[in-house]
JSON list of C-alpha atoms and ligand atoms in Angstrom, two decimals:
[
{"chain": "Z", "resi": 1, "resn": "UNK", "atom": "CA", "xyz": [-30.09, -7.31, -7.18]},
{"chain": "Z", "resi": 2, "resn": "UNK", "atom": "CA", "xyz": [-27.27, -5.70, -9.14]},
{"chain": "Z", "resi": 3, "resn": "UNK", "atom": "CA", "xyz": [-27.91, -2.27, -7.65]},
{"chain": "Z", "resi": 4, "resn": "UNK", "atom": "CA", "xyz": [-27.86, -3.76, -4.19]},
{"chain": "Z", "resi": 5, "resn": "UNK", "atom": "CA", "xyz": [-24.54, -5.55, -4.77]},
{"chain": "Z", "resi": 6, "resn": "UNK", "atom": "CA", "xyz": [-23.01, -2.31, -6.03]},
{"chain": "Z", "resi": 7, "resn": "UNK", "atom": "CA", "xyz": [-24.38, -0.38, -3.08]},
{"chain": "Z", "resi": 8, "resn": "UNK", "atom": "CA", "xyz": [-22.92, -2.92, -0.67]},
{"chain": "Z", "resi": 9, "resn": "UNK", "atom": "CA", "xyz": [-19.59, -2.60, -2.44]},
{"chain": "Z", "resi": 10, "resn": "UNK", "atom": "CA", "xyz": [-19.52, 1.19, -2.29]},
{"chain": "Z", "resi": 11, "resn": "UNK", "atom": "CA", "xyz": [-20.64, 1.14, 1.36]},
{"chain": "Z", "resi": 12, "resn": "UNK", "atom": "CA", "xyz": [-17.70, -1.13, 2.12]},
{"chain": "Z", "resi": 13, "resn": "UNK", "atom": "CA", "xyz": [-15.34, 1.30, 0.42]},
{"chain": "Z", "resi": 14, "resn": "UNK", "atom": "CA", "xyz": [-16.85, 4.33, 2.16]},
{"chain": "Z", "resi": 15, "resn": "UNK", "atom": "CA", "xyz": [-16.85, 2.62, 5.54]},
{"chain": "Z", "resi": 16, "resn": "UNK", "atom": "CA", "xyz": [-13.20, 1.76, 5.10]},
{"chain": "Z", "resi": 17, "resn": "UNK", "atom": "CA", "xyz": [-12.27, 5.34, 4.21]},
{"chain": "Z", "resi": 18, "resn": "UNK", "atom": "CA", "xyz": [-14.22, 7.02, 7.02]},
{"chain": "Z", "resi": 19, "resn": "UNK", "atom": "CA", "xyz": [-12.71, 4.73, 9.65]},
{"chain": "Z", "resi": 20, "resn": "UNK", "atom": "CA", "xyz": [-9.38, 6.50, 9.18]},
{"chain": "Z", "resi": 21, "resn": "UNK", "atom": "CA", "xyz": [-10.96, 9.96, 9.73]},
{"chain": "Z", "resi": 22, "resn": "UNK", "atom": "CA", "xyz": [-9.71, 11.85, 6.67]},
{"chain": "Z", "resi": 23, "resn": "UNK", "atom": "CA", "xyz": [-9.04, 15.56, 7.07]},
{"chain": "Z", "resi": 24, "resn": "UNK", "atom": "CA", "xyz": [-10.99, 17.49, 4.43]},
{"chain": "Z", "resi": 25, "resn": "UNK", "atom": "CA", "xyz": [-8.88, 20.01, 2.61]},
{"chain": "Z", "resi": 26, "resn": "UNK", "atom": "CA", "xyz": [-9.94, 22.70, 0.18]},
{"chain": "Z", "resi": 27, "resn": "UNK", "atom": "CA", "xyz": [-8.32, 23.53, -3.11]},
{"chain": "Z", "resi": 28, "resn": "UNK", "atom": "CA", "xyz": [-8.25, 27.32, -3.08]},
{"chain": "Z", "resi": 29, "resn": "UNK", "atom": "CA", "xyz": [-7.02, 27.63, -6.64]},
{"chain": "Z", "resi": 30, "resn": "UNK", "atom": "CA", "xyz": [-9.78, 25.49, -8.14]},
{"chain": "Z", "resi": 31, "resn": "UNK", "atom": "CA", "xyz": [-12.78, 27.38, -9.45]},
{"chain": "Z", "resi": 32, "resn": "UNK", "atom": "CA", "xyz": [-15.10, 24.46, -8.74]},
{"chain": "Z", "resi": 33, "resn": "UNK", "atom": "CA", "xyz": [-16.86, 23.17, -5.63]},
{"chain": "Z", "resi": 34, "resn": "UNK", "atom": "CA", "xyz": [-14.71, 20.01, -5.86]},
{"chain": "Z", "resi": 35, "resn": "UNK", "atom": "CA", "xyz": [-12.56, 19.38, -2.81]},
{"chain": "Z", "resi": 36, "resn": "UNK", "atom": "CA", "xyz": [-10.44, 16.61, -1.39]},
{"chain": "Z", "resi": 37, "resn": "UNK", "atom": "CA", "xyz": [-11.91, 14.29, 1.23]},
{"chain": "Z", "resi": 38, "resn": "UNK", "atom": "CA", "xyz": [-9.19, 11.66, 1.55]},
{"chain": "Z", "resi": 39, "resn": "UNK", "atom": "CA", "xyz": [-5.44, 12.19, 1.72]},
{"chain": "Z", "resi": 40, "resn": "UNK", "atom": "CA", "xyz": [-3.17, 10.73, -0.95]},
{"chain": "Z", "resi": 41, "resn": "UNK", "atom": "CA", "xyz": [-2.27, 7.91, 1.40]},
{"chain": "Z", "resi": 42, "resn": "UNK", "atom": "CA", "xyz": [-5.96, 7.15, 2.09]},
{"chain": "Z", "resi": 43, "resn": "UNK", "atom": "CA", "xyz": [-6.85, 7.14, -1.61]},
{"chain": "Z", "resi": 44, "resn": "UNK", "atom": "CA", "xyz": [-4.06, 4.63, -2.19]},
{"chain": "Z", "resi": 45, "resn": "UNK", "atom": "CA", "xyz": [-4.69, 2.35, 0.79]},
{"chain": "Z", "resi": 46, "resn": "UNK", "atom": "CA", "xyz": [-8.51, 2.41, 0.91]},
{"chain": "Z", "resi": 47, "resn": "UNK", "atom": "CA", "xyz": [-9.46, 2.81, -2.72]},
{"chain": "Z", "resi": 48, "resn": "UNK", "atom": "CA", "xyz": [-6.82, 2.15, -5.35]},
{"chain": "Z", "resi": 49, "resn": "UNK", "atom": "CA", "xyz": [-4.95, -0.71, -3.70]},
{"chain": "Z", "resi": 50, "resn": "UNK", "atom": "CA", "xyz": [-7.99, -2.95, -2.94]},
{"chain": "Z", "resi": 51, "resn": "UNK", "atom": "CA", "xyz": [-9.47, -2.25, -6.38]},
{"chain": "Z", "resi": 52, "resn": "UNK", "atom": "CA", "xyz": [-6.21, -3.12, -8.14]},
{"chain": "Z", "resi": 53, "resn": "UNK", "atom": "CA", "xyz": [-6.07, -6.48, -6.36]},
{"chain": "Z", "resi": 54, "resn": "UNK", "atom": "CA", "xyz": [-9.13, -7.48, -8.36]},
{"chain": "Z", "resi": 55, "resn": "UNK", "atom": "CA", "xyz": [-7.03, -7.14, -11.51]},
{"chain": "Z", "resi": 56, "resn": "UNK", "atom": "CA", "xyz": [-3.78, -8.59, -10.11]},
{"chain": "Z", "resi": 57, "resn": "UNK", "atom": "CA", "xyz": [-5.57, -11.72, -8.87]},
{"chain": "Z", "resi": 58, "resn": "UNK", "atom": "CA", "xyz": [-7.88, -12.15, -11.86]},
{"chain": "Z", "resi": 59, "resn": "UNK", "atom": "CA", "xyz": [-6.50, -15.64, -12.60]},
{"chain": "Z", "resi": 60, "resn": "UNK", "atom": "CA", "xyz": [-7.12, -17.06, -9.13]},
{"chain": "Z", "resi": 61, "resn": "UNK", "atom": "CA", "xyz": [-10.24, -14.98, -8.29]},
{"chain": "Z", "resi": 62, "resn": "UNK", "atom": "CA", "xyz": [-11.97, -15.06, -11.66]},
{"chain": "Z", "resi": 63, "resn": "UNK", "atom": "CA", "xyz": [-15.58, -13.84, -11.34]},
{"chain": "Z", "resi": 64, "resn": "UNK", "atom": "CA", "xyz": [-18.01, -16.74, -11.61]},
{"chain": "Z", "resi": 65, "resn": "UNK", "atom": "CA", "xyz": [-21.40, -15.03, -11.35]},
{"chain": "Z", "resi": 66, "resn": "UNK", "atom": "CA", "xyz": [-23.03, -12.03, -12.91]},
{"chain": "Z", "resi": 67, "resn": "UNK", "atom": "CA", "xyz": [-22.81, -10.21, -9.55]},
{"chain": "Z", "resi": 68, "resn": "UNK", "atom": "CA", "xyz": [-19.07, -10.87, -9.34]},
{"chain": "Z", "resi": 69, "resn": "UNK", "atom": "CA", "xyz": [-18.56, -9.49, -12.85]},
{"chain": "Z", "resi": 70, "resn": "UNK", "atom": "CA", "xyz": [-20.57, -6.39, -11.89]},
{"chain": "Z", "resi": 71, "resn": "UNK", "atom": "CA", "xyz": [-18.33, -5.95, -8.85]},
{"chain": "Z", "resi": 72, "resn": "UNK", "atom": "CA", "xyz": [-15.22, -6.25, -11.03]},
{"chain": "Z", "resi": 73, "resn": "UNK", "atom": "CA", "xyz": [-16.67, -3.67, -13.44]},
{"chain": "Z", "resi": 74, "resn": "UNK", "atom": "CA", "xyz": [-17.16, -1.30, -10.52]},
{"chain": "Z", "resi": 75, "resn": "UNK", "atom": "CA", "xyz": [-13.61, -1.84, -9.27]},
{"chain": "Z", "resi": 76, "resn": "UNK", "atom": "CA", "xyz": [-11.99, -1.32, -12.66]},
{"chain": "Z", "resi": 77, "resn": "UNK", "atom": "CA", "xyz": [-14.10, 1.81, -13.22]},
{"chain": "Z", "resi": 78, "resn": "UNK", "atom": "CA", "xyz": [-12.91, 3.06, -9.82]},
{"chain": "Z", "resi": 79, "resn": "UNK", "atom": "CA", "xyz": [-9.30, 2.43, -10.83]},
{"chain": "Z", "resi": 80, "resn": "UNK", "atom": "CA", "xyz": [-9.69, 4.38, -14.07]},
{"chain": "Z", "resi": 81, "resn": "UNK", "atom": "CA", "xyz": [-11.54, 7.27, -12.42]},
{"chain": "Z", "resi": 82, "resn": "UNK", "atom": "CA", "xyz": [-9.14, 7.37, -9.48]},
{"chain": "Z", "resi": 83, "resn": "UNK", "atom": "CA", "xyz": [-6.46, 8.46, -11.96]},
{"chain": "Z", "resi": 84, "resn": "UNK", "atom": "CA", "xyz": [-8.60, 11.57, -12.54]},
{"chain": "Z", "resi": 85, "resn": "UNK", "atom": "CA", "xyz": [-8.73, 12.16, -8.77]},
{"chain": "Z", "resi": 86, "resn": "UNK", "atom": "CA", "xyz": [-4.92, 12.01, -8.69]},
{"chain": "Z", "resi": 87, "resn": "UNK", "atom": "CA", "xyz": [-4.83, 14.73, -11.37]},
{"chain": "Z", "resi": 88, "resn": "UNK", "atom": "CA", "xyz": [-7.02, 17.13, -9.36]},
{"chain": "Z", "resi": 89, "resn": "UNK", "atom": "CA", "xyz": [-5.63, 20.56, -8.47]},
{"chain": "Z", "resi": 90, "resn": "UNK", "atom": "CA", "xyz": [-3.96, 20.39, -5.08]},
{"chain": "Z", "resi": 91, "resn": "UNK", "atom": "CA", "xyz": [-3.34, 16.67, -5.45]},
{"chain": "Z", "resi": 92, "resn": "UNK", "atom": "CA", "xyz": [-1.24, 16.60, -8.60]},
{"chain": "Z", "resi": 93, "resn": "UNK", "atom": "CA", "xyz": [2.35, 17.12, -7.42]},
{"chain": "Z", "resi": 94, "resn": "UNK", "atom": "CA", "xyz": [3.30, 18.77, -10.72]},
{"chain": "Z", "resi": 95, "resn": "UNK", "atom": "CA", "xyz": [1.88, 19.27, -14.19]},
{"chain": "Z", "resi": 96, "resn": "UNK", "atom": "CA", "xyz": [4.44, 17.19, -16.08]},
{"chain": "Z", "resi": 97, "resn": "UNK", "atom": "CA", "xyz": [5.69, 13.81, -14.92]},
{"chain": "Z", "resi": 98, "resn": "UNK", "atom": "CA", "xyz": [2.91, 13.38, -12.33]},
{"chain": "Z", "resi": 99, "resn": "UNK", "atom": "CA", "xyz": [0.28, 13.84, -15.02]},
{"chain": "Z", "resi": 100, "resn": "UNK", "atom": "CA", "xyz": [1.88, 11.35, -17.41]},
{"chain": "Z", "resi": 101, "resn": "UNK", "atom": "CA", "xyz": [2.35, 8.84, -14.56]},
{"chain": "Z", "resi": 102, "resn": "UNK", "atom": "CA", "xyz": [-1.31, 9.19, -13.56]},
{"chain": "Z", "resi": 103, "resn": "UNK", "atom": "CA", "xyz": [-2.28, 8.80, -17.20]},
{"chain": "Z", "resi": 104, "resn": "UNK", "atom": "CA", "xyz": [-0.69, 5.33, -17.20]},
{"chain": "Z", "resi": 105, "resn": "UNK", "atom": "CA", "xyz": [-3.18, 4.34, -14.49]},
{"chain": "Z", "resi": 106, "resn": "UNK", "atom": "CA", "xyz": [-6.03, 5.98, -16.42]},
{"chain": "Z", "resi": 107, "resn": "UNK", "atom": "CA", "xyz": [-5.15, 3.97, -19.53]},
{"chain": "Z", "resi": 108, "resn": "UNK", "atom": "CA", "xyz": [-4.66, 0.65, -17.73]},
{"chain": "Z", "resi": 109, "resn": "UNK", "atom": "CA", "xyz": [-7.85, 1.22, -15.72]},
{"chain": "Z", "resi": 110, "resn": "UNK", "atom": "CA", "xyz": [-9.91, 2.16, -18.74]},
{"chain": "Z", "resi": 111, "resn": "UNK", "atom": "CA", "xyz": [-8.72, -0.89, -20.68]},
{"chain": "Z", "resi": 112, "resn": "UNK", "atom": "CA", "xyz": [-9.46, -3.11, -17.66]},
{"chain": "Z", "resi": 113, "resn": "UNK", "atom": "CA", "xyz": [-12.95, -1.60, -17.36]},
{"chain": "Z", "resi": 114, "resn": "UNK", "atom": "CA", "xyz": [-13.62, -2.40, -21.05]},
{"chain": "Z", "resi": 115, "resn": "UNK", "atom": "CA", "xyz": [-12.31, -5.96, -20.57]},
{"chain": "Z", "resi": 116, "resn": "UNK", "atom": "CA", "xyz": [-14.45, -6.42, -17.44]},
{"chain": "Z", "resi": 117, "resn": "UNK", "atom": "CA", "xyz": [-17.52, -5.29, -19.38]},
{"chain": "Z", "resi": 118, "resn": "UNK", "atom": "CA", "xyz": [-16.66, -7.84, -22.08]},
{"chain": "Z", "resi": 119, "resn": "UNK", "atom": "CA", "xyz": [-15.98, -10.46, -19.38]},
{"chain": "Z", "resi": 120, "resn": "UNK", "atom": "CA", "xyz": [-12.67, -11.06, -21.13]},
{"chain": "Z", "resi": 121, "resn": "UNK", "atom": "CA", "xyz": [-10.43, -12.89, -18.64]},
{"chain": "Z", "resi": 122, "resn": "UNK", "atom": "CA", "xyz": [-7.50, -13.22, -21.07]},
{"chain": "Z", "resi": 123, "resn": "UNK", "atom": "CA", "xyz": [-7.51, -9.47, -21.71]},
{"chain": "Z", "resi": 124, "resn": "UNK", "atom": "CA", "xyz": [-7.61, -8.75, -17.96]},
{"chain": "Z", "resi": 125, "resn": "UNK", "atom": "CA", "xyz": [-4.70, -11.11, -17.39]},
{"chain": "Z", "resi": 126, "resn": "UNK", "atom": "CA", "xyz": [-2.76, -9.36, -20.13]},
{"chain": "Z", "resi": 127, "resn": "UNK", "atom": "CA", "xyz": [-3.50, -5.96, -18.51]},
{"chain": "Z", "resi": 128, "resn": "UNK", "atom": "CA", "xyz": [-2.28, -6.98, -15.08]},
{"chain": "Z", "resi": 129, "resn": "UNK", "atom": "CA", "xyz": [1.38, -6.15, -15.85]},
{"chain": "Z", "resi": 130, "resn": "UNK", "atom": "CA", "xyz": [0.43, -2.81, -17.41]},
{"chain": "Z", "resi": 131, "resn": "UNK", "atom": "CA", "xyz": [-1.56, -1.95, -14.28]},
{"chain": "Z", "resi": 132, "resn": "UNK", "atom": "CA", "xyz": [1.34, -2.95, -12.02]},
{"chain": "Z", "resi": 133, "resn": "UNK", "atom": "CA", "xyz": [3.77, -0.86, -14.08]},
{"chain": "Z", "resi": 134, "resn": "UNK", "atom": "CA", "xyz": [1.51, 2.19, -13.72]},
{"chain": "Z", "resi": 135, "resn": "UNK", "atom": "CA", "xyz": [1.70, 1.90, -9.90]},
{"chain": "Z", "resi": 136, "resn": "UNK", "atom": "CA", "xyz": [5.43, 1.29, -9.78]},
{"chain": "Z", "resi": 137, "resn": "UNK", "atom": "CA", "xyz": [6.33, 4.06, -12.24]},
{"chain": "Z", "resi": 138, "resn": "UNK", "atom": "CA", "xyz": [4.67, 6.74, -10.13]},
{"chain": "Z", "resi": 139, "resn": "UNK", "atom": "CA", "xyz": [5.90, 5.24, -6.85]},
{"chain": "Z", "resi": 140, "resn": "UNK", "atom": "CA", "xyz": [9.50, 5.27, -8.09]},
{"chain": "Z", "resi": 141, "resn": "UNK", "atom": "CA", "xyz": [9.14, 8.94, -8.91]},
{"chain": "Z", "resi": 142, "resn": "UNK", "atom": "CA", "xyz": [7.00, 10.21, -6.05]},
{"chain": "Z", "resi": 143, "resn": "UNK", "atom": "CA", "xyz": [6.42, 7.82, -3.17]},
{"chain": "Z", "resi": 144, "resn": "UNK", "atom": "CA", "xyz": [8.69, 8.84, -0.30]},
{"chain": "Z", "resi": 145, "resn": "UNK", "atom": "CA", "xyz": [11.44, 6.27, 0.44]},
{"chain": "Z", "resi": 146, "resn": "UNK", "atom": "CA", "xyz": [9.97, 3.84, -2.10]},
{"chain": "Z", "resi": 147, "resn": "UNK", "atom": "CA", "xyz": [12.41, 1.07, -2.96]},
{"chain": "Z", "resi": 148, "resn": "UNK", "atom": "CA", "xyz": [15.13, 2.58, -0.76]},
{"chain": "Z", "resi": 149, "resn": "UNK", "atom": "CA", "xyz": [16.56, 0.81, 2.29]},
{"chain": "Z", "resi": 150, "resn": "UNK", "atom": "CA", "xyz": [15.45, 2.44, 5.55]},
{"chain": "K", "resi": 201, "resn": "LIG", "atom": "C1", "xyz": [0.35, 9.25, -10.09]},
{"chain": "K", "resi": 201, "resn": "LIG", "atom": "C2", "xyz": [1.01, 8.66, -8.96]},
{"chain": "K", "resi": 201, "resn": "LIG", "atom": "C3", "xyz": [0.59, 7.36, -8.37]},
{"chain": "K", "resi": 201, "resn": "LIG", "atom": "C4", "xyz": [0.01, 6.28, -8.98]},
{"chain": "K", "resi": 201, "resn": "LIG", "atom": "C5", "xyz": [-0.40, 6.10, -10.43]},
{"chain": "K", "resi": 201, "resn": "LIG", "atom": "C6", "xyz": [-0.15, 5.28, -7.95]},
{"chain": "K", "resi": 201, "resn": "LIG", "atom": "N1", "xyz": [0.31, 5.73, -6.76]},
{"chain": "K", "resi": 201, "resn": "LIG", "atom": "FE1", "xyz": [0.27, 4.74, -4.98]},
{"chain": "K", "resi": 201, "resn": "LIG", "atom": "N2", "xyz": [1.19, 6.29, -4.07]},
{"chain": "K", "resi": 201, "resn": "LIG", "atom": "C7", "xyz": [1.54, 7.48, -4.66]},
{"chain": "K", "resi": 201, "resn": "LIG", "atom": "C8", "xyz": [2.13, 8.38, -3.67]},
{"chain": "K", "resi": 201, "resn": "LIG", "atom": "C9", "xyz": [2.63, 9.79, -3.92]},
{"chain": "K", "resi": 201, "resn": "LIG", "atom": "C10", "xyz": [2.13, 7.67, -2.45]},
{"chain": "K", "resi": 201, "resn": "LIG", "atom": "C11", "xyz": [2.64, 8.15, -1.08]},
{"chain": "K", "resi": 201, "resn": "LIG", "atom": "C12", "xyz": [1.46, 8.73, -0.34]},
{"chain": "K", "resi": 201, "resn": "LIG", "atom": "C13", "xyz": [1.83, 9.26, 1.04]},
{"chain": "K", "resi": 201, "resn": "LIG", "atom": "O1", "xyz": [2.55, 8.57, 1.76]},
{"chain": "K", "resi": 201, "resn": "LIG", "atom": "O2", "xyz": [1.37, 10.36, 1.37]},
{"chain": "K", "resi": 201, "resn": "LIG", "atom": "C14", "xyz": [1.55, 6.36, -2.73]},
{"chain": "K", "resi": 201, "resn": "LIG", "atom": "C15", "xyz": [1.36, 5.37, -1.78]},
{"chain": "K", "resi": 201, "resn": "LIG", "atom": "C16", "xyz": [0.75, 4.15, -2.01]},
{"chain": "K", "resi": 201, "resn": "LIG", "atom": "C17", "xyz": [0.49, 3.16, -0.99]},
{"chain": "K", "resi": 201, "resn": "LIG", "atom": "C18", "xyz": [0.83, 3.31, 0.49]},
{"chain": "K", "resi": 201, "resn": "LIG", "atom": "C19", "xyz": [-0.36, 4.00, 1.16]},
{"chain": "K", "resi": 201, "resn": "LIG", "atom": "C20", "xyz": [-0.16, 4.19, 2.64]},
{"chain": "K", "resi": 201, "resn": "LIG", "atom": "O3", "xyz": [0.27, 5.27, 3.04]},
{"chain": "K", "resi": 201, "resn": "LIG", "atom": "O4", "xyz": [-0.43, 3.23, 3.39]},
{"chain": "K", "resi": 201, "resn": "LIG", "atom": "C21", "xyz": [-0.12, 2.10, -1.60]},
{"chain": "K", "resi": 201, "resn": "LIG", "atom": "C22", "xyz": [-0.62, 0.82, -0.95]},
{"chain": "K", "resi": 201, "resn": "LIG", "atom": "C23", "xyz": [-0.25, 2.43, -3.01]},
{"chain": "K", "resi": 201, "resn": "LIG", "atom": "N3", "xyz": [0.28, 3.70, -3.22]},
{"chain": "K", "resi": 201, "resn": "LIG", "atom": "C24", "xyz": [-0.82, 1.60, -3.95]},
{"chain": "K", "resi": 201, "resn": "LIG", "atom": "C25", "xyz": [-0.92, 1.92, -5.32]},
{"chain": "K", "resi": 201, "resn": "LIG", "atom": "C26", "xyz": [-1.38, 1.00, -6.33]},
{"chain": "K", "resi": 201, "resn": "LIG", "atom": "C27", "xyz": [-1.81, -0.43, -6.07]},
{"chain": "K", "resi": 201, "resn": "LIG", "atom": "C28", "xyz": [-1.35, 1.68, -7.52]},
{"chain": "K", "resi": 201, "resn": "LIG", "atom": "C29", "xyz": [-1.71, 1.19, -8.89]},
{"chain": "K", "resi": 201, "resn": "LIG", "atom": "C30", "xyz": [-2.91, 0.49, -9.11]},
{"chain": "K", "resi": 201, "resn": "LIG", "atom": "C31", "xyz": [-0.86, 3.04, -7.23]},
{"chain": "K", "resi": 201, "resn": "LIG", "atom": "N4", "xyz": [-0.60, 3.13, -5.90]},
{"chain": "K", "resi": 201, "resn": "LIG", "atom": "C32", "xyz": [-0.69, 4.01, -8.19]},
{"chain": "K", "resi": 201, "resn": "LIG", "atom": "C33", "xyz": [1.36, 7.82, -5.98]},
{"chain": "K", "resi": 201, "resn": "LIG", "atom": "C34", "xyz": [0.79, 7.00, -6.97]}
]
C-alpha cells in the first residue's frame, strides 16, 4: 500500500516535469555520469514549489492517515535532496553565496523530513518560516527581477 502511494506520488511529479519537455544538458566539467534533466525553472516550478506547499500549509492540510504522512515524508525528503541538486556542477551559479543559500534549504528540508518522520506537527509549523526564508534568501540574490517592479 505504502509503496504504491509513493509510486503514484513520484509518477505525478515525473508526469508534471516531462509535460514541459525539459532540454537535457550535460555538465562537461563533472567527472560523473550525473547530468541535468530539468532546467532551474522546471526544478523550482515542478518539484520544489509543490513540495514546499506541503510544509507551508501544514496547519490546514495536516496529514490524517498513515499514507498522508508517508507522502509528507517523501515531499520533505525531496525538498532536502533538491538542495543537493541545486549544488550540482553546472547548476550552482557560484561556489560561495549560492552554496550557502542552497544550504539553508538543505537544513530546513532535513529538519522537516525528521519532523515528518516523527509526525510532529508543531515542529513542522515551526519550520515553515525557516523554509520560506530559505526560498526568499536565494531568490533575492539570484532570481532575475525578483521583488523588483517590472
Ligand atoms: C539556491 C537558490 C534557490 C533556492 C534555495 C530556491 N530557489 Fe526558487 N529559484 C531560484 C532561481 C535562480 C530561480 C529563477 C529560475 C529561472 O528563471 O531560470 C528560481 C525560481 C523559482 C520559481 C519560478 C519558477 C518559474 O520559472 O516558473 C519558483 C516558483 C520558485 N523558485 C520556488 C522556490 C521555492 C518554493 C523555494 C523554497 C522551498 C525555492 N524556490 C528555493 C533559486 C532558488
